[in-house]
Coordinates of C-alpha atoms in Angstrom, one line a residue:
Chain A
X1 CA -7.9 153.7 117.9
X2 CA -10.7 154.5 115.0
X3 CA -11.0 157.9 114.6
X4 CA -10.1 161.6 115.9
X5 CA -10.0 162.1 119.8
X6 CA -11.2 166.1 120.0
X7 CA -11.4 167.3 123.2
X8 CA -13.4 170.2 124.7
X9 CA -11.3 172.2 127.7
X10 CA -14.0 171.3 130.5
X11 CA -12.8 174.3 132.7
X12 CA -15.8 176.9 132.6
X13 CA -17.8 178.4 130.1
X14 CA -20.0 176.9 127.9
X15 CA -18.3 173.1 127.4
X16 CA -21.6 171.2 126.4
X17 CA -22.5 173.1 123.1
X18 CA -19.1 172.6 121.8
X19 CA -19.6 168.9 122.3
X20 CA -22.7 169.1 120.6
X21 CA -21.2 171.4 117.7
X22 CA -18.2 169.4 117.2
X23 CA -19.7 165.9 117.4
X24 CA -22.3 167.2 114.7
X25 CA -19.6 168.2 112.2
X26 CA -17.6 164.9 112.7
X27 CA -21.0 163.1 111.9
X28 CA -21.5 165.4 108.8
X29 CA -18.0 165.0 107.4
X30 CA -18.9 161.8 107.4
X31 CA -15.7 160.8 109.8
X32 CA -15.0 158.6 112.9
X33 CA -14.0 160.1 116.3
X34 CA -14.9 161.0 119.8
X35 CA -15.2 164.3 121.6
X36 CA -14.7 164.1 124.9
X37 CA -14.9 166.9 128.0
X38 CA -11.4 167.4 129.2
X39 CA -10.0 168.9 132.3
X40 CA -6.5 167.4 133.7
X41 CA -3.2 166.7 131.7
X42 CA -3.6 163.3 131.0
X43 CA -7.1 163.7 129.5
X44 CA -5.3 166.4 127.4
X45 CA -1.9 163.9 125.9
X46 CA -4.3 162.0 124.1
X47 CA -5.7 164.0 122.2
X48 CA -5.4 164.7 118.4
X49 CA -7.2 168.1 118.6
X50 CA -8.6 170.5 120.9
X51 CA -11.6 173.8 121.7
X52 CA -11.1 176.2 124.1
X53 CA -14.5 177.3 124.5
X54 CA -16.3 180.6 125.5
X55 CA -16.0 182.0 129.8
X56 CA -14.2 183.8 130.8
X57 CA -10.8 183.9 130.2
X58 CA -9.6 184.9 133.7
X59 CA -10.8 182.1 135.0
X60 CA -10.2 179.3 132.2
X61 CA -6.6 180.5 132.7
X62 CA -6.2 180.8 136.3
X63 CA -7.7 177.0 137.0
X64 CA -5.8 175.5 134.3
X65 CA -2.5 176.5 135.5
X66 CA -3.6 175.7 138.7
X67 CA -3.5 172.0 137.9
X68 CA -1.4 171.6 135.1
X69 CA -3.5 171.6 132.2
X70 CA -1.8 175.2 130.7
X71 CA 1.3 173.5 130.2
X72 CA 0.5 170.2 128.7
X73 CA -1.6 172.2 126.3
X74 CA 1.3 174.4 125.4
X75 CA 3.2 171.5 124.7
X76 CA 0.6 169.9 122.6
X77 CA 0.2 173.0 120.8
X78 CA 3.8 173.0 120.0
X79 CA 3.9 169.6 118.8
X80 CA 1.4 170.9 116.1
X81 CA -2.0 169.7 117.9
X82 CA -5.0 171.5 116.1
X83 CA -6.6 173.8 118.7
X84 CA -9.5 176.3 118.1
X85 CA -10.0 179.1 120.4
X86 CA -13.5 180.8 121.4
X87 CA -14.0 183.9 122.4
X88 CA -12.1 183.4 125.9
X89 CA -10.1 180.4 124.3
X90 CA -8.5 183.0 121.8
X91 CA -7.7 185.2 124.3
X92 CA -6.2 182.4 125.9
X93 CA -4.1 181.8 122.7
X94 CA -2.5 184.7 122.1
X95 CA 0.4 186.4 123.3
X96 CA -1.3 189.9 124.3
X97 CA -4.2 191.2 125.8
X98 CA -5.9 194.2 127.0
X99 CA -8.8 195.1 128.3
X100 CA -10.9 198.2 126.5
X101 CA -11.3 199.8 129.8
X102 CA -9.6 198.5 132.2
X103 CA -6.3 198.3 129.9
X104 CA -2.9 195.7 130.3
X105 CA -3.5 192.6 132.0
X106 CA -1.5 190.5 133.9
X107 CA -3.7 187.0 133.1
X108 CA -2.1 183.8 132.0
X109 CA -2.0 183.2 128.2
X110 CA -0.5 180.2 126.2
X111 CA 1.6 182.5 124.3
X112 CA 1.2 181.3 120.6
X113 CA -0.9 183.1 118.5
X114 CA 1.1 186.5 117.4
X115 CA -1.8 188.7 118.2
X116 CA -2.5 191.5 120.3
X117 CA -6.4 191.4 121.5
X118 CA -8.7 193.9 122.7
X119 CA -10.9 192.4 125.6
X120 CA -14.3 193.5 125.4
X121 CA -13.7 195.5 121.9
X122 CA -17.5 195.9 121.5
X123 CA -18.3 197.0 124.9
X124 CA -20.1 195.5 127.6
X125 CA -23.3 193.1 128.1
X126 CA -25.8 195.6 126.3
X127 CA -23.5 195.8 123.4
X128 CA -23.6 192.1 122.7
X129 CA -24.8 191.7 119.2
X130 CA -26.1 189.2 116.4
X131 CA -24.7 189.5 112.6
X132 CA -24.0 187.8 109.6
X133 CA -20.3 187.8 109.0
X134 CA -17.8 185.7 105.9
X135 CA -15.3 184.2 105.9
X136 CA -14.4 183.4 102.3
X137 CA -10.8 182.6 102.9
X138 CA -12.2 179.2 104.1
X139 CA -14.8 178.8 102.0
X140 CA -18.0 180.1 104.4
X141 CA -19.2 182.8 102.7
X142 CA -22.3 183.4 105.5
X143 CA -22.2 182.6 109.1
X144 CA -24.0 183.4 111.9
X145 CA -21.8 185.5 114.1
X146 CA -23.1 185.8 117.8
X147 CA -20.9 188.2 119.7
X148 CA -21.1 188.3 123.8
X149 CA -18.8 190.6 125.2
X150 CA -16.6 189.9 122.4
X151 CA -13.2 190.6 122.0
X152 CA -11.2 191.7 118.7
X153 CA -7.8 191.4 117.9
X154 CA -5.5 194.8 117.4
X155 CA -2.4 193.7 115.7
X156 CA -1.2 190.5 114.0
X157 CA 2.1 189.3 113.3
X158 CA 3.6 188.3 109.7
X159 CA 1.8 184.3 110.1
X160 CA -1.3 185.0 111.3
X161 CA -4.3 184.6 108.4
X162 CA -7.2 187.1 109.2
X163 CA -10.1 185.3 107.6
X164 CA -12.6 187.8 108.6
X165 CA -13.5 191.5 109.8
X166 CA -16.8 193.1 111.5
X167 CA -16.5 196.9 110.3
X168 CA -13.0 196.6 109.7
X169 CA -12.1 194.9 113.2
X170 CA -10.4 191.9 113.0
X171 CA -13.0 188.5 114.5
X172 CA -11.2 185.4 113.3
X173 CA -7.5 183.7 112.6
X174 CA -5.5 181.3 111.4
X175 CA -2.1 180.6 112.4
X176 CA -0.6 177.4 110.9
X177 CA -2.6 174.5 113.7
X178 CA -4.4 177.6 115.7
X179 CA -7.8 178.4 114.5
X180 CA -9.3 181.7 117.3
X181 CA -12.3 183.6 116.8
X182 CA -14.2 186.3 118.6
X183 CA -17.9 184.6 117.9
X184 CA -19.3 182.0 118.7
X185 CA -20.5 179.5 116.0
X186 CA -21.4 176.7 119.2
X187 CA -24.2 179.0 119.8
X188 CA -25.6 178.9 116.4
X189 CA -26.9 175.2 115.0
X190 CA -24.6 176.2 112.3
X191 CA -21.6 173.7 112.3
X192 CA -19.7 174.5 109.3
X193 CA -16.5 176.2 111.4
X194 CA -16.3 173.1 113.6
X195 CA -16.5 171.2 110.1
X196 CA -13.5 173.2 109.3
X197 CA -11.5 172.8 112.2
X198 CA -12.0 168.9 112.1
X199 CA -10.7 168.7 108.9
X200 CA -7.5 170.8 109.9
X201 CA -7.2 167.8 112.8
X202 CA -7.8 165.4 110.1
X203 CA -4.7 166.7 107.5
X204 CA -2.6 166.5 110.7
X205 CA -3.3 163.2 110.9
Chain B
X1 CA -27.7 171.3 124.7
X2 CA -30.1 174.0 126.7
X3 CA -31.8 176.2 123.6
X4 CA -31.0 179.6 123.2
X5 CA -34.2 180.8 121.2
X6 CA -37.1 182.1 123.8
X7 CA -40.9 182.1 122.8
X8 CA -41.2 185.7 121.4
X9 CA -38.7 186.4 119.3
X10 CA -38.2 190.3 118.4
X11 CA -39.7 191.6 121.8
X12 CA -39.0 195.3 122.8
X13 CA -35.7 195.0 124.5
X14 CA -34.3 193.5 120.6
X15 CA -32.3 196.9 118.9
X16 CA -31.7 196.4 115.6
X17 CA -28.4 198.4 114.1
X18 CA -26.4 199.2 111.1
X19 CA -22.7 199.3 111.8
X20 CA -21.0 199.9 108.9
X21 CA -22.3 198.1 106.1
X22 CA -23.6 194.9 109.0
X23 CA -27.1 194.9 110.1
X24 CA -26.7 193.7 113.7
X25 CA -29.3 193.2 116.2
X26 CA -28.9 193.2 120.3
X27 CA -31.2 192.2 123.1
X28 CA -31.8 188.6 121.8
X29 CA -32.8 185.7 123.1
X30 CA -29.8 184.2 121.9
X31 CA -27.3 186.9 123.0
X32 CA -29.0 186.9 126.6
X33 CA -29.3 183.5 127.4
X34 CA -25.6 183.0 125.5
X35 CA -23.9 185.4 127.9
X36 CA -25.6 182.9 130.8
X37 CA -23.9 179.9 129.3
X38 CA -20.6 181.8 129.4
X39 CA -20.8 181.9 132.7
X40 CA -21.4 177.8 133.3
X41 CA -19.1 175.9 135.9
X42 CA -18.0 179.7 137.3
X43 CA -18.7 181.3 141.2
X44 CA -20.7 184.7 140.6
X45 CA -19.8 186.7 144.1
X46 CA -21.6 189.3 146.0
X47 CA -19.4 192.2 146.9
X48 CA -19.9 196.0 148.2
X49 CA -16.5 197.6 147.3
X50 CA -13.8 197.8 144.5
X51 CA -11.0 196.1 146.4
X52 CA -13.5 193.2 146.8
X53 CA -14.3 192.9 143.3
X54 CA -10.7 192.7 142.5
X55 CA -9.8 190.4 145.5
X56 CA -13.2 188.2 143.7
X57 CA -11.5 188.5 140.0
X58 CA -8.3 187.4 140.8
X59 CA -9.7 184.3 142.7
X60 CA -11.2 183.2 139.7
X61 CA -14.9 184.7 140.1
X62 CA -17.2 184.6 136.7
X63 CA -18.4 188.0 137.8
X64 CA -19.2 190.2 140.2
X65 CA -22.8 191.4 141.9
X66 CA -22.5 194.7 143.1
X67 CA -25.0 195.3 146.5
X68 CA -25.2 197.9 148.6
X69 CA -24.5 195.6 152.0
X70 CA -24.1 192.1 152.0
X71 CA -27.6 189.8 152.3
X72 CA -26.6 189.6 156.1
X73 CA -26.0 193.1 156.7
X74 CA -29.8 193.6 154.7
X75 CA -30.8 191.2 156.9
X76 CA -29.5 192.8 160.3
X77 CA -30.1 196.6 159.3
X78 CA -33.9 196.1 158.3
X79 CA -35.7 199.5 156.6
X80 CA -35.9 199.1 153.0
X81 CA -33.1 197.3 151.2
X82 CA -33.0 199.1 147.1
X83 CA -30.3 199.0 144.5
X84 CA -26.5 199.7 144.8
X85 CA -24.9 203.2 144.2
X86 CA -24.5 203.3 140.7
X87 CA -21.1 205.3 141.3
X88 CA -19.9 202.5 143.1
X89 CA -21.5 199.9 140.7
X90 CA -19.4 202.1 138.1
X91 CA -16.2 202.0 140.1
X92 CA -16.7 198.6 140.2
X93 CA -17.2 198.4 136.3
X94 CA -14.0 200.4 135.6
X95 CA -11.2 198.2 137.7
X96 CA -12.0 194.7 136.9
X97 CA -12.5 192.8 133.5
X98 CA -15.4 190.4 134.2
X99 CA -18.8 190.5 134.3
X100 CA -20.4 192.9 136.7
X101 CA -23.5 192.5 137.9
X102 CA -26.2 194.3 140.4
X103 CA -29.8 193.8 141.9
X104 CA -33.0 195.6 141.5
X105 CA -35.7 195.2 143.5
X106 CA -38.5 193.0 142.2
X107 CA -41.0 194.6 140.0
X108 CA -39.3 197.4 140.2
X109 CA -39.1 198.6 136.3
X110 CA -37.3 201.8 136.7
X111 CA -34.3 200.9 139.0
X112 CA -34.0 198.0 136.5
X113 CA -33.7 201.0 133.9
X114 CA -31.6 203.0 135.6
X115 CA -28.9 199.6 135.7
X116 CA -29.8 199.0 132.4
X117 CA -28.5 202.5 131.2
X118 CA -25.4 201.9 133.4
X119 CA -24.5 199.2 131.0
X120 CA -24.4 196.4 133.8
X121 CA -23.9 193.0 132.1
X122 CA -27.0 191.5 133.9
X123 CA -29.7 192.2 136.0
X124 CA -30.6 190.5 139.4
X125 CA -34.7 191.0 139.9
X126 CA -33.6 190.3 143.1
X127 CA -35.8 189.5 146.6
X128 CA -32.9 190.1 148.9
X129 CA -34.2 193.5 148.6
X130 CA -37.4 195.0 149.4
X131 CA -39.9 194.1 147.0
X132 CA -41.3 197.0 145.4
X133 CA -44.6 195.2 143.8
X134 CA -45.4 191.9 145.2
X135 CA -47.7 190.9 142.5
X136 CA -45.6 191.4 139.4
X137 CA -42.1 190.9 138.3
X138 CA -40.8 192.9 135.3
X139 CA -41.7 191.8 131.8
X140 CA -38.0 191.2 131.1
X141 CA -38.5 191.2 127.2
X142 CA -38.7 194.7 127.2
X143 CA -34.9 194.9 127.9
X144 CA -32.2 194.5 125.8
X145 CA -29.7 193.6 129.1
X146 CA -30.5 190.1 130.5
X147 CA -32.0 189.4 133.6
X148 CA -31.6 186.8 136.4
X149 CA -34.4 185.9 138.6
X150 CA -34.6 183.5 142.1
X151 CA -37.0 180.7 142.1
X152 CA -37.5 178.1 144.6
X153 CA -39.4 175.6 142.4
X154 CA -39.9 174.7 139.0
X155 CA -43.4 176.9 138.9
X156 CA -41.6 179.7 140.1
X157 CA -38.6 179.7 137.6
X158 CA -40.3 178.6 134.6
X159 CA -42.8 181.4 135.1
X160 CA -39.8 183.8 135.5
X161 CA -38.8 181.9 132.6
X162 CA -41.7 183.6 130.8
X163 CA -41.4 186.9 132.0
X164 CA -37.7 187.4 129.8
X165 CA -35.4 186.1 132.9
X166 CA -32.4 184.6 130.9
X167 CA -30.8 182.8 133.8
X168 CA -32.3 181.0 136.8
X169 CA -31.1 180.8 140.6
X170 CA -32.3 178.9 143.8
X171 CA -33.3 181.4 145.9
X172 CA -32.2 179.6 149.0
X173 CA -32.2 181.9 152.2
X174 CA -30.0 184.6 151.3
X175 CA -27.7 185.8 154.4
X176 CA -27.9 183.3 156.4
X177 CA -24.4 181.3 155.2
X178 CA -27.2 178.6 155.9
X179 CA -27.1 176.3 153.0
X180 CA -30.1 173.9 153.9
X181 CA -32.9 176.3 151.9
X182 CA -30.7 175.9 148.6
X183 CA -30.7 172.1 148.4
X184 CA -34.4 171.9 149.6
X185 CA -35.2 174.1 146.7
X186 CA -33.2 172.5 144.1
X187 CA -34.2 169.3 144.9
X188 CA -37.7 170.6 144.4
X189 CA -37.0 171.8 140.7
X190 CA -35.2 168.4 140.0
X191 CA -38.5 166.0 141.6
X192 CA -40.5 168.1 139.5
X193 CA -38.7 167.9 136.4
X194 CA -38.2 164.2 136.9
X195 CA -41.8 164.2 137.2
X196 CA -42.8 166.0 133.9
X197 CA -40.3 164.4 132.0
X198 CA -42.2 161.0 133.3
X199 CA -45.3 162.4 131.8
X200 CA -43.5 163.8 129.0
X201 CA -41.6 160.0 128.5
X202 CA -45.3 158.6 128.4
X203 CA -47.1 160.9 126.1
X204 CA -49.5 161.9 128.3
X205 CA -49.9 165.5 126.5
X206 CA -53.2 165.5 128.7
X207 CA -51.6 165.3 132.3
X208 CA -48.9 167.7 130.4
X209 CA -51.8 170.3 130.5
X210 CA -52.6 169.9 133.6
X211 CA -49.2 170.5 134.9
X212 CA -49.2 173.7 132.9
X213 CA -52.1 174.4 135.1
X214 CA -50.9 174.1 137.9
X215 CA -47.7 176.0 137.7
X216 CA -49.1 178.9 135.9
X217 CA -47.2 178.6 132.9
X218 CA -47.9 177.7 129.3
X219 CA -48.2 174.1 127.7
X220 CA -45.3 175.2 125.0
X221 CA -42.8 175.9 128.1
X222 CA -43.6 172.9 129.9
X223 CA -43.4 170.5 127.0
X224 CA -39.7 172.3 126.5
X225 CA -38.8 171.5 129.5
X226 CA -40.3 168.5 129.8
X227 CA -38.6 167.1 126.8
X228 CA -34.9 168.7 127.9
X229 CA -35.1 167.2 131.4
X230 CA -34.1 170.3 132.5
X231 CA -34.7 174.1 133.1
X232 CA -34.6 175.6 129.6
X233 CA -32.0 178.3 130.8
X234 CA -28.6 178.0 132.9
X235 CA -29.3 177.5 136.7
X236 CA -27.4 178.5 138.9
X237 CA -27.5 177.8 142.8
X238 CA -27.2 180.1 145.5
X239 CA -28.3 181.4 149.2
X240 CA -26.3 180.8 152.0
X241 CA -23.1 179.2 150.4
X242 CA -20.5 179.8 152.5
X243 CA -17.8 176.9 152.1
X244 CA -16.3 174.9 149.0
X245 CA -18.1 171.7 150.1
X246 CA -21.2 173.9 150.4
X247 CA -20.2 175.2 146.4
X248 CA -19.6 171.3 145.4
X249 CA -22.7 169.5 147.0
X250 CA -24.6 171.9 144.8
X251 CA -22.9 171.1 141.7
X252 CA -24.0 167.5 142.4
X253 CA -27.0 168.7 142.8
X254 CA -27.1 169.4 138.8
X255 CA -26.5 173.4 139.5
X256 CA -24.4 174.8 136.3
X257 CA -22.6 177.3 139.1
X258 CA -23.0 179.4 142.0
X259 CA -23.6 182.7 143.5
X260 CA -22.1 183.2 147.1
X261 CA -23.6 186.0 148.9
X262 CA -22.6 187.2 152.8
X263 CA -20.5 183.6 152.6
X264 CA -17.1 185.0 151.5
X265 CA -16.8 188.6 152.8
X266 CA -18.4 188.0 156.0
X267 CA -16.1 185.5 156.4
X268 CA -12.2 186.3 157.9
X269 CA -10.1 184.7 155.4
X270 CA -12.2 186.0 152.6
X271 CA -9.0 186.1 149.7
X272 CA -8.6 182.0 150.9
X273 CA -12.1 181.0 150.7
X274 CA -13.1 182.9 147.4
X275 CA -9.7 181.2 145.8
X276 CA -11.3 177.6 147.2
X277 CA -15.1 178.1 146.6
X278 CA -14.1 178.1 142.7
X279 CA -11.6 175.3 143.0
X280 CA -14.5 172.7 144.7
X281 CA -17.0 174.7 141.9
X282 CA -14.6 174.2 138.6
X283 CA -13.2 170.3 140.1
X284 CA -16.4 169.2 142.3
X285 CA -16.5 166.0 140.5
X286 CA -13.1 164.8 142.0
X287 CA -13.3 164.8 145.8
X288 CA -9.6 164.9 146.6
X289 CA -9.6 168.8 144.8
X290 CA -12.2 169.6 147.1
X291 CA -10.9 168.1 150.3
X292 CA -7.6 170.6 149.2
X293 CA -10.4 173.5 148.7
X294 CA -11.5 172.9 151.9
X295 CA -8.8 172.5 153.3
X296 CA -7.7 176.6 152.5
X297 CA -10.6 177.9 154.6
X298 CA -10.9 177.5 158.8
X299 CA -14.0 176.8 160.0
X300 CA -13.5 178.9 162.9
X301 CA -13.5 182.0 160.6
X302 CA -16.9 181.3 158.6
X303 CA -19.4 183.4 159.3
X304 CA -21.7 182.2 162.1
X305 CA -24.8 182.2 159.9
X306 CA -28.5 181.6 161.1
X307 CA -30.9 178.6 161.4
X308 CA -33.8 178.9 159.0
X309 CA -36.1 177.6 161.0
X310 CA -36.2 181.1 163.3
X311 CA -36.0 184.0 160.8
X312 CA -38.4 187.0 161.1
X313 CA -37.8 187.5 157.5
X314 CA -38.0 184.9 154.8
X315 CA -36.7 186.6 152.0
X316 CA -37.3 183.4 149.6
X317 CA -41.1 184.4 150.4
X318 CA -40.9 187.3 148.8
X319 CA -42.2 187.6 145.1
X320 CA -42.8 183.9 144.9
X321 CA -46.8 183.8 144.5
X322 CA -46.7 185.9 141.4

């Protein structure tokens, strides 16, 4: 096979503009590969690197453990399989999460990144907001951070990189092949995070 | 991909903010029309009470709209149908994580407020209830929540479009758990967008104008829409859904979800047959999932629903000259 195989979960939430994003930062970097809309196990064993977009997180959860999807991506995640989680998809990641108001939650998560996350950290709908954020760790100094209903994380353990902070809350991580963040960059026309994350699929390879 | 930039750019509903040392800005185009997309491939469901917003979350609902009575209760009580109790729209708010949403009625700025200040997620200009100005919807720009609107062809949503709605649905004929009205009018806005993207193909910017004309809209939106193949925001489908095959014949249809109104809690086996309306909504391509969907829910316990044809009140009617 020529090239990365990146897949986009294709469970709900907003699947296409990841395509787009990720495609568009293969094609900059200059690199062969295919990005493909995923949705059952088998699509998912393939694969040299996968998003977890933006939805809801109740729901992206539920429906993949529902047909077997949750597991296979735990297991690619543990065989050291890139994966970057938006928004929902971090949530997804982690091994905690609450909700602001509504408090401990009882949702599937895939258990891996060691953070604790605040669901809806910036309140609701109205409270959605647009600002420029860095993340100089990974050399992006500016970047469009769109927040909608975003979540934040609340504690991270000893491996997990914070690579950047809105007002001293915590929006995006690293943790060895997991890449979460609490904006989203698919929103933007700005591709240089999906840039990033391809090239952390293409050092694994 | 569906762009997220509307016509106006800074309108009224944008705040901008310092937090800390971040200039931040809310109310965007971007931000509203973003949280629709977040909500693509999911089943939005109608509900009246807390225990059915919970029953709708843990089935695997995107959200929750919050009414007063069910479209077929609306329907069967008559009088003037207005916006939900806001203390049970908070209630609602404070015992489930997603999305909640609630209807206004159309044109009617200050209930649209008074949601607004309630900190609902979105907005449904809604013409399951009583219209309160039959002439004009609200000018949606001026607020910084989004907005949803009902069309029932292309004219209708892309002038809704205009107005600041961030999200689109069919109107179909709400309470009925009739699903006919829904694919007439989707298949309306897709023969009509088929047809301006023809022109579009062509470069007849002439005929273009025309069309413009016709629907009451402006040459920049339909040459946007014309060039997408598509509505420029998400669209969703909904009126009288009331079974998963129902939910996955619209997704065929090109819908990017679905709102189910009087479909699941009119129904007896409600918990079932929200759990498999978003089983055929997230797996609709793959017919076996939905024959399993379908296969959770008894016919015999739908709700009887109504034939179109016979209504005294056609609630799609309402709103849909302006």
């Amino acid at each position: 096979m020529s090239g990365v195989n990146i897949g986009i979960l294709a469970v709900q939430g907003d699947v296409a503009e990841n395509i787009l994003a990720t495609k568009m930062a293969i094609e900059e970097l200059g690199m062969e590969g295919i990005v493909t809309e995923v949705k059952t196990p088998e699509q998912i064993s393939d694969l040299d690197g996968l998003v977890i977009p933006g939805g809801e997180s109740t729901v992206i959860g539920t429906l993949s453990l529902v047909n077997g999807s949750l597991k296979k991506i735990k297991e690619k995640i543990a065989s050291g399989m890139p994966v970057f989680g938006i928004c929902a998809g971090m949530i997804l990641l982690s091994k905690k999460a609450k909700d602001r108001v509504v408090g401990e939650m009882d949702q599937p998560l895939l258990d891996f990144l060691d953070v604790k996350i605040e669901r809806n950290a910036f309140g609701r709908q109205k409270d959605s907001f647009e600002s420029e954020i860095s993340m100089d760790k990974i050399g992006i100094s500016k970047f469009p951070g769109v927040f909608i209903r975003a979540p934040s994380i609340i504690e991270t353990g000893k491996d997990v990189e914070v690579l950047s902070k809105f007002n001293e809350k915590i929006i995006a991580v690293k943790q060895g092949n997991i890449l979460g963040t609490s904006f989203h960059p698919e929103l933007t026309g700005d591709v240089s995070l999906h840039k990033y994350f391809v090239s952390m699929i293409k050092k694994k390879n | 991909m569906i762009p997220l930039s509307g016509d106006l750019g800074d309108t009224k509903g944008v705040v901008k903010e310092n937090v800390g040392s971040f200039g931040t800005k809310r109310g965007t185009s971007t931000l509203k029309r973003g949280f629709a997309h977040m909500l693509k491939n999911g089943v939005v469901m109608d509900v009246t009470t807390v225990e059915q917003a919970q029953i709708a979350e843990d089935a695997g609902a995107v959200a929750v709209m919050v009414l007063d009575k069910l479209p077929s209760d609306v329907r069967k009580a008559g009088g003037v149908a207005r916006t939900a109790s806001i203390r049970i729209i908070q209630e609602i708010m404070d015992s489930v994580t997603i999305p909640v949403m609630a209807k206004c009625r159309i044109g009617h700025v200050y209930e649209a407020m008074v949601l607004q200040e309630t900190n609902v997620d979105m907005i449904d200009e809604s013409e399951v209830l009583t219209p309160a100005d039959e002439n004009h919807h609200i000018w949606k720009w001026d607020f910084t929540s989004p907005f949803v609107n009902g069309a029932r062809n292309l004219g209708e949503a892309l002038r809704r479009i205009e107005e600041g709605a961030a999200m689109i649905r069919t109107k179909g004929e709400p309470g009925t758990g009739n699903v006919a009205e829904a694919v007439i009018h989707i298949k309306n806005v897709n023969t009509e967008l088929r047809r301006i993207k023809s022109i579009y193909d062509a470069g007849d910017e002439q005929d273009l104008i025309s069309v413009a004309r016709e629907l009451k809209v402006s040459y920049s939106i339909v040459e946007q829409t014309a060039s997408l193949g598509r509505l420029p925001v998400v669209n969703f489908a909904a009126g009288g859904i009331s079974t998963p095959a129902d939910a996955a014949y619209l997704m065929t249809l090109g819908c990017d979800g679905v709102f189910v109104g009087s479909g699941i809690f009119k129904a007896d086996d409600a918990k079932e047959r929200a759990q498999a309306i978003v089983l055929a909504t997230t797996f609709w391509e793959d017919p076996d999932k939905v024959k399993e969907a379908q296969k959770m829910i008894d016919e015999r316990q739908s709700m009887l629903g109504l034939d179109t044809k016979n209504l005294e009140l056609r609630m799609q009617e309402r709103g849909s000259t302006a």
